[in-house]
Short mmCIF file of C-alpha atoms and ligand atoms in Angstrom, two decimals:
data_model
loop_
_atom_site.label_atom_id
_atom_site.label_comp_id
_atom_site.label_asym_id
_atom_site.label_seq_id
_atom_site.Cartn_x
_atom_site.Cartn_y
_atom_site.Cartn_z
CA MET A 1 -27.58 12.37 19.23
CA SER A 2 -25.26 14.56 17.52
CA GLN A 3 -23.44 15.44 20.21
CA THR A 4 -22.48 11.69 20.82
CA LEU A 5 -21.71 11.12 16.67
CA ALA A 6 -18.99 14.28 17.32
CA GLU A 7 -17.30 12.36 20.08
CA LYS A 8 -17.08 9.17 18.17
CA PHE A 9 -16.08 11.03 15.06
CA TYR A 10 -13.79 13.02 16.96
CA TYR A 11 -12.39 10.31 18.70
CA LEU A 12 -11.88 7.96 15.94
CA MET A 13 -10.63 10.41 13.59
CA LYS A 14 -8.00 11.72 16.07
CA LEU A 15 -7.45 8.23 16.37
CA GLY A 16 -6.63 7.48 12.90
CA ARG A 17 -4.40 10.56 12.62
CA GLU A 18 -1.92 9.52 15.87
CA PHE A 19 -1.95 6.58 14.94
CA GLU A 20 -0.87 6.64 10.92
CA ILE A 21 1.76 9.83 12.39
CA ARG A 22 3.34 6.86 14.86
CA CYS A 23 2.86 4.76 11.60
CA LYS A 24 5.25 7.07 9.85
CA GLU A 25 8.00 7.51 12.39
CA GLU A 26 7.68 3.50 13.30
CA TYR A 27 8.39 2.76 9.60
CA LEU A 28 11.50 5.60 9.34
CA LYS A 29 12.49 3.13 12.64
CA GLY A 30 12.86 0.57 10.65
CA ASN A 31 10.04 -1.47 12.64
CA ILE A 32 7.64 -1.53 9.97
CA SER A 33 8.60 -2.24 6.93
CA GLY A 34 7.42 -3.27 2.69
CA PHE A 35 4.51 -0.90 1.74
CA LEU A 36 2.76 1.81 4.09
CA HIS A 37 -0.42 4.03 2.41
CA LEU A 38 -1.54 6.62 4.87
CA ALA A 39 -4.62 8.02 4.72
CA ILE A 40 -4.16 11.67 6.73
CA GLY A 41 -6.25 14.02 5.31
CA GLU A 42 -8.71 11.61 4.46
CA GLU A 43 -9.76 10.46 7.96
CA ALA A 44 -13.40 12.26 7.49
CA VAL A 45 -14.70 9.98 4.73
CA HIS A 46 -13.19 6.41 6.28
CA VAL A 47 -14.35 7.23 9.61
CA GLY A 48 -18.52 8.76 8.17
CA ALA A 49 -18.53 5.96 6.43
CA VAL A 50 -17.40 2.70 8.54
CA VAL A 51 -19.77 4.19 10.93
CA GLY A 52 -22.64 5.30 9.14
CA PHE A 53 -22.63 2.35 6.88
CA GLY A 54 -22.88 0.15 10.86
CA LYS A 55 -23.32 -3.41 10.44
CA GLY A 56 -22.84 -5.11 6.98
CA ASP A 57 -19.21 -6.72 4.92
CA LEU A 58 -16.55 -4.12 4.25
CA PHE A 59 -14.03 -4.32 1.68
CA CYS A 60 -11.37 -2.19 0.66
CA PRO A 61 -8.23 -0.73 -1.16
CA TYR A 62 -4.36 -0.65 0.96
CA ARG A 63 -5.19 2.40 2.89
CA GLU A 64 -7.18 0.73 5.36
CA HIS A 65 -5.42 1.35 9.21
CA VAL A 66 -8.77 3.78 9.69
CA LEU A 67 -10.80 1.85 8.07
CA ALA A 68 -10.19 -0.76 10.38
CA LEU A 69 -9.83 1.19 13.38
CA ALA A 70 -13.41 2.76 12.64
CA ARG A 71 -14.64 -1.17 12.36
CA GLY A 72 -14.01 -1.73 16.00
CA ILE A 73 -10.41 -3.47 15.31
CA ASP A 74 -8.40 -3.92 17.86
CA PRO A 75 -5.37 -1.25 17.57
CA LYS A 76 -2.68 -3.52 19.00
CA LEU A 77 -3.93 -5.97 16.17
CA ILE A 78 -3.77 -3.44 13.82
CA MET A 79 0.00 -2.01 14.98
CA ALA A 80 1.22 -5.49 15.29
CA GLU A 81 0.48 -6.69 12.33
CA LEU A 82 1.70 -3.43 10.35
CA PHE A 83 5.03 -4.67 12.18
CA GLY A 84 4.81 -8.22 10.94
CA LYS A 85 4.18 -9.72 13.89
CA ALA A 86 2.73 -13.16 14.87
CA THR A 87 0.16 -11.38 17.08
CA GLY A 88 -1.29 -9.26 14.08
CA VAL A 89 -4.55 -8.77 12.70
CA SER A 90 -3.86 -11.06 9.69
CA LYS A 91 -0.77 -13.31 11.41
CA GLY A 92 1.55 -10.65 10.23
CA LYS A 93 1.20 -11.98 6.67
CA GLY A 94 -0.55 -9.79 5.33
CA GLY A 95 1.53 -6.11 6.35
CA SER A 96 -0.15 -2.99 6.06
CA MET A 97 -1.96 -3.73 2.40
CA HIS A 98 -3.47 -7.25 3.85
CA LEU A 99 -5.76 -6.31 6.85
CA TYR A 100 -7.83 -8.56 7.22
CA GLU A 101 -10.76 -9.69 10.55
CA PRO A 102 -13.74 -11.94 9.07
CA LYS A 103 -15.02 -11.97 12.66
CA MET A 104 -15.74 -8.41 11.90
CA ASP A 105 -16.75 -8.85 8.50
CA PHE A 106 -14.14 -6.86 6.98
CA TYR A 107 -12.09 -7.90 4.04
CA GLY A 108 -9.93 -5.50 4.24
CA GLY A 109 -7.07 -4.42 2.19
CA ASN A 110 -5.99 -5.28 -1.36
CA ALA A 111 -3.13 -4.25 -3.35
CA ILE A 112 -4.28 -5.12 -6.56
CA VAL A 113 -6.41 -1.83 -7.69
CA ALA A 114 -9.95 -1.91 -8.16
CA ALA A 115 -9.77 -5.96 -7.25
CA HIS A 116 -12.07 -6.29 -4.42
CA LEU A 117 -14.81 -4.55 -6.53
CA PRO A 118 -15.99 -7.63 -8.00
CA HIS A 119 -15.49 -9.34 -4.48
CA ALA A 120 -17.64 -6.85 -2.61
CA VAL A 121 -19.97 -7.59 -5.34
CA GLY A 122 -20.09 -11.81 -5.35
CA ALA A 123 -20.28 -11.21 -1.58
CA ALA A 124 -23.57 -8.85 -2.31
CA TYR A 125 -24.54 -11.49 -4.39
CA ALA A 126 -23.66 -14.29 -1.80
CA ARG A 127 -25.85 -12.34 0.12
CA LYS A 128 -29.16 -12.06 -1.91
CA LEU A 129 -28.96 -15.51 -1.91
CA MET A 130 -29.10 -16.07 1.12
CA GLY A 131 -31.51 -14.28 2.06
CA GLU A 132 -29.76 -11.81 4.31
CA LYS A 133 -30.93 -7.58 3.64
CA ALA A 134 -27.44 -6.83 4.87
CA GLY A 135 -25.48 -4.48 2.59
CA VAL A 136 -21.65 -4.77 1.64
CA LEU A 137 -19.90 -1.48 1.35
CA CYS A 138 -17.02 -1.55 -1.17
CA ILE A 139 -14.37 1.55 -1.20
CA PHE A 140 -11.86 2.61 -4.24
CA GLY A 141 -10.15 5.45 -5.44
CA ASP A 142 -10.24 7.23 -8.68
CA GLY A 143 -7.77 5.93 -9.79
CA ALA A 144 -9.72 2.28 -9.82
CA THR A 145 -12.18 4.05 -11.49
CA ASN A 146 -10.49 3.48 -15.36
CA ASN A 147 -10.10 0.22 -14.67
CA GLY A 148 -11.89 -2.72 -16.01
CA THR A 149 -13.21 -4.48 -13.33
CA PHE A 150 -14.82 -1.47 -12.04
CA PHE A 151 -16.80 -1.04 -15.14
CA GLU A 152 -17.66 -4.96 -15.00
CA ALA A 153 -18.46 -4.85 -10.75
CA ILE A 154 -21.05 -1.91 -11.67
CA ASN A 155 -22.86 -3.30 -14.46
CA MET A 156 -22.99 -6.94 -12.65
CA ALA A 157 -24.18 -5.24 -9.41
CA ASN A 158 -27.18 -3.82 -11.68
CA LEU A 159 -27.38 -6.41 -13.41
CA TRP A 160 -28.19 -8.76 -10.56
CA GLU A 161 -29.60 -6.03 -8.20
CA VAL A 162 -27.31 -6.90 -5.28
CA PRO A 163 -26.84 -4.37 -2.18
CA VAL A 164 -23.23 -2.54 -2.34
CA LEU A 165 -22.45 0.45 -1.98
CA PHE A 166 -20.01 1.38 -3.97
CA LEU A 167 -17.71 4.90 -2.70
CA CYS A 168 -15.22 6.88 -4.06
CA GLU A 169 -12.74 8.54 -2.65
CA ASN A 170 -11.39 10.58 -5.19
CA ASN A 171 -8.47 12.61 -3.89
CA TYR A 172 -7.85 12.98 -7.49
CA TYR A 173 -4.26 11.07 -7.31
CA ALA A 174 -3.73 7.78 -8.69
CA ILE A 175 0.22 7.63 -6.95
CA GLY A 176 1.27 11.06 -9.59
CA THR A 177 -1.01 11.31 -11.92
CA HIS A 178 -3.85 13.49 -11.58
CA VAL A 179 -7.56 12.86 -12.08
CA SER A 180 -7.76 15.15 -15.47
CA ARG A 181 -5.32 13.47 -17.07
CA SER A 182 -6.63 10.11 -16.48
CA SER A 183 -10.29 10.23 -16.51
CA ALA A 184 -12.14 10.75 -19.96
CA LEU A 185 -15.37 11.93 -17.24
CA LYS A 186 -14.07 14.13 -14.03
CA ASP A 187 -17.09 13.73 -12.53
CA ILE A 188 -16.37 10.70 -11.55
CA TYR A 189 -20.05 9.82 -10.09
CA LEU A 190 -21.27 10.10 -13.61
CA LYS A 191 -19.42 6.79 -15.11
CA ALA A 192 -22.11 5.28 -12.64
CA ARG A 193 -24.98 7.02 -12.65
CA ASP A 194 -26.76 5.73 -16.17
CA TYR A 195 -26.51 2.08 -13.76
CA MET A 196 -28.17 3.33 -10.16
CA PRO A 197 -28.43 6.41 -8.24
CA ALA A 198 -25.31 8.38 -7.77
CA GLU A 199 -23.96 11.73 -5.77
CA VAL A 200 -21.29 13.38 -4.74
CA VAL A 201 -19.97 14.54 -1.05
CA ASP A 202 -17.31 16.60 0.57
CA GLY A 203 -15.77 14.23 2.39
CA MET A 204 -13.86 16.13 4.59
CA ASP A 205 -16.95 17.45 5.99
CA VAL A 206 -17.19 13.68 8.00
CA PHE A 207 -21.20 14.86 9.11
CA ALA A 208 -22.25 14.77 5.16
CA VAL A 209 -20.46 11.34 4.47
CA TYR A 210 -21.92 9.98 7.55
CA GLU A 211 -25.66 11.07 6.27
CA ALA A 212 -25.26 10.19 2.38
CA VAL A 213 -23.80 6.76 3.78
CA VAL A 214 -27.02 6.36 6.28
CA ARG A 215 -29.02 7.65 3.32
CA ALA A 216 -27.66 5.06 0.74
CA LYS A 217 -27.43 1.90 3.25
CA GLN A 218 -31.42 2.35 3.67
CA TYR A 219 -31.69 2.37 -0.19
CA ILE A 220 -29.35 -0.21 -0.83
CA GLU A 221 -31.21 -2.12 1.85
CA GLU A 222 -34.88 -1.43 1.21
CA TYR A 223 -34.82 -2.10 -2.24
CA GLY A 224 -31.99 -4.58 -2.47
CA LYS A 225 -29.93 -2.92 -5.33
CA PRO A 226 -26.49 -0.69 -5.27
CA TYR A 227 -25.82 2.97 -4.85
CA PHE A 228 -22.99 5.33 -5.81
CA ILE A 229 -21.17 8.05 -3.58
CA GLU A 230 -18.12 9.76 -4.95
CA ALA A 231 -16.60 11.78 -2.12
CA HIS A 232 -14.37 15.02 -3.01
CA THR A 233 -10.97 14.49 0.05
CA TYR A 234 -7.34 14.90 -0.02
CA ARG A 235 -3.87 13.17 1.08
CA PHE A 236 -2.26 15.49 2.66
CA GLU A 237 1.08 12.81 2.56
CA GLY A 238 2.34 11.24 -0.88
CA HIS A 239 1.07 8.11 -1.91
CA SER A 240 3.18 5.50 -0.59
CA MET A 241 6.53 6.29 2.00
CA ALA A 242 8.11 5.44 -1.29
CA ASP A 243 6.59 9.15 -2.42
CA LYS A 244 6.93 12.34 -1.78
CA GLY A 245 4.26 13.54 -3.25
CA ASP A 246 6.23 16.55 -5.44
CA TYR A 247 4.44 16.59 -7.83
CA ARG A 248 1.68 18.91 -5.85
CA SER A 249 2.02 22.12 -5.39
CA PRO A 250 2.45 23.99 -2.21
CA ARG A 251 -0.19 26.50 -2.99
CA GLU A 252 -2.85 23.39 -3.76
CA LEU A 253 -1.53 21.68 -0.64
CA GLU A 254 -2.01 24.94 1.53
CA MET A 255 -5.10 25.09 -0.13
CA PHE A 256 -5.86 21.48 1.14
CA ARG A 257 -4.25 21.76 4.53
CA LYS A 258 -7.12 24.87 5.05
CA ARG A 259 -9.83 21.89 4.78
CA ASP A 260 -8.17 19.78 7.77
CA PRO A 261 -11.28 17.59 8.58
CA ILE A 262 -10.48 17.07 11.78
CA ASP A 263 -9.80 20.98 12.51
CA LEU A 264 -13.27 21.50 10.37
CA LEU A 265 -15.19 18.98 12.73
CA LEU A 266 -13.95 20.36 16.26
CA LYS A 267 -14.69 24.08 14.92
CA LYS A 268 -18.56 22.94 13.89
CA ALA A 269 -18.66 21.19 17.40
CA TYR A 270 -17.28 23.95 19.22
CA LYS A 271 -19.79 26.39 17.17
CA GLU A 272 -22.57 23.46 18.40
CA GLY A 273 -21.96 22.85 21.78
CA TRP A 274 -21.46 19.03 21.32
CA LEU A 275 -17.59 19.21 22.53
CA THR A 276 -15.97 21.01 24.98
CA GLU A 277 -11.80 21.68 25.25
CA GLU A 278 -11.57 19.46 28.14
CA GLN A 279 -13.62 16.97 26.34
CA VAL A 280 -11.19 17.08 23.77
CA ARG A 281 -8.18 17.04 25.54
CA LEU A 282 -8.89 13.35 27.46
CA ILE A 283 -9.69 12.52 23.76
CA ASP A 284 -6.61 13.47 22.85
CA GLN A 285 -4.94 11.78 25.87
CA LYS A 286 -6.85 8.29 25.64
CA VAL A 287 -5.72 8.29 21.92
CA GLU A 288 -1.62 8.45 22.92
CA ALA A 289 -2.53 6.05 25.78
CA VAL A 290 -4.30 4.19 22.89
CA VAL A 291 -1.23 4.19 20.09
CA GLU A 292 1.59 3.89 22.75
CA GLY A 293 -0.53 1.08 23.51
CA ALA A 294 -0.17 -0.73 20.39
CA VAL A 295 3.24 0.30 19.67
CA GLU A 296 4.63 -1.92 22.90
CA PHE A 297 2.48 -4.25 21.98
CA ALA A 298 3.72 -4.99 18.33
CA LEU A 299 7.70 -4.52 19.77
CA SER A 300 7.19 -7.13 22.42
CA SER A 301 5.07 -9.72 19.87
CA PRO A 302 6.69 -12.80 18.70
CA GLU A 303 7.97 -12.87 15.03
CA PRO A 304 5.18 -15.48 13.12
CA SER A 305 6.89 -19.31 13.34
CA GLU A 306 8.44 -20.60 10.54
CA GLU A 307 5.54 -23.32 9.65
CA GLU A 308 2.94 -20.06 9.35
CA LEU A 309 4.60 -20.25 5.87
CA TYR A 310 2.63 -23.03 5.18
CA THR A 311 -0.76 -21.97 6.47
CA ASP A 312 -3.31 -20.25 5.11
CA LEU A 313 -2.66 -20.70 1.39
CA TYR A 314 -5.35 -20.63 -1.38
CA CYS A 315 -4.36 -23.86 -3.29
CA GLY A 316 -5.92 -26.61 -4.84
CA VAL A 317 -2.77 -29.12 -4.79
CA CYS A 318 -0.93 -27.95 -1.52
CA SER A 319 1.90 -30.53 -2.11
CA ASP A 320 3.21 -28.86 -4.47
CA VAL A 321 3.88 -26.05 -2.28
CA ILE A 322 3.72 -28.13 1.45
CA PRO A 323 7.06 -29.89 1.32
C1 TPP B 401 -4.22 -3.49 -11.17
C2 TPP B 401 -3.23 -2.03 -11.00
N1 TPP B 401 -2.93 -1.44 -11.64
C3 TPP B 401 -1.59 -0.99 -10.86
C4 TPP B 401 -0.85 -1.01 -9.47
C5 TPP B 401 -0.54 -0.09 -9.40
N2 TPP B 401 -0.96 1.63 -8.15
C6 TPP B 401 -0.88 1.21 -7.30
S1 TPP B 401 -1.43 2.18 -6.38
C7 TPP B 401 -1.81 3.08 -7.84
C8 TPP B 401 -2.75 4.31 -7.80
C9 TPP B 401 -4.67 4.44 -7.78
O1 TPP B 401 -5.01 5.22 -6.97
P1 TPP B 401 -6.45 5.46 -7.05
O2 TPP B 401 -7.54 4.77 -6.72
O3 TPP B 401 -7.07 7.01 -6.77
O4 TPP B 401 -6.03 5.30 -5.08
P2 TPP B 401 -5.28 6.02 -4.24
O5 TPP B 401 -3.78 5.65 -3.82
O6 TPP B 401 -5.65 7.21 -4.60
O7 TPP B 401 -6.54 6.38 -2.85
C10 TPP B 401 -1.63 2.17 -8.74
C11 TPP B 401 -1.45 2.77 -10.15
C12 TPP B 401 -1.50 -2.04 -8.74
N3 TPP B 401 -1.63 -1.87 -7.57
N4 TPP B 401 -2.62 -2.51 -9.48
#
């Protein structure tokens, strides 16, 4: 079991890492425009959480490429979306921050900090009313927990007793503001502890995240109530491509780089005999081919047509918008 998991985790984390390194290159070439938030360094949280949670709705913020890959969305469709092409997962109209695939219960990227938390509670409430047990996974950053919407969401989730797993990825920064300068409570899980079971996990250890999420999912589905996990992690890149991240000291970066989640996974997997160097080499080759294939697909895909401007609109009276 651990062997199969180690292989799966390594593939998805490496895919996420290489996919995003390539996104950075394509952004600098001008093939990707708009905002681009990378999750390099946070792969253990994203992969451990999505694999551990399994089936169920997934709501997340704008730093969501690795979450979408882990959910199983085709890397070609994700890359095409980042390139703004018609073949993209959101038809090229969402871009990096708005990956969305309802067929895979991926209600994805949201640009507004904490705005998706009430959506996640609403989805869980809907599931409950329909008599379904399936829970909802809702991921957000430490900065989001200072937003009023966060407190409204945990309050309603508790009051209505709905099956939501709130997962805070605490990477210590909201853009350039350190958590100690924005949050009165430094231990974020304490904000939720009076409302629901809440725990902290090492977000650099994919196995630890996976195990915590599996336990939490059992709880929310058995009792139909919410659960909270705070995962400590770190982003190695700036907040977005527009940010160099130079408000962080080289010493701090170095300290976290020593705990690179992919290196930690490999170290453990080799020690336990779950992976061999040959297996890793083959996975690396596969990842390279998948990322290359995604870029080729995106490059050769068409732009969205002009008519697409008038579809998927959320408005009561569309005559205001559609000529
Ligand atoms: C409601 C709202 N306020 C402010 C912003 C501007 N903003 C974009 S990202 C961000 C920081 C969010 O930090 P965090 O929730 O910790 O997520 P991270 O980027 O670290 O993953 C802010 C303040 C926004 N997008 N939405």
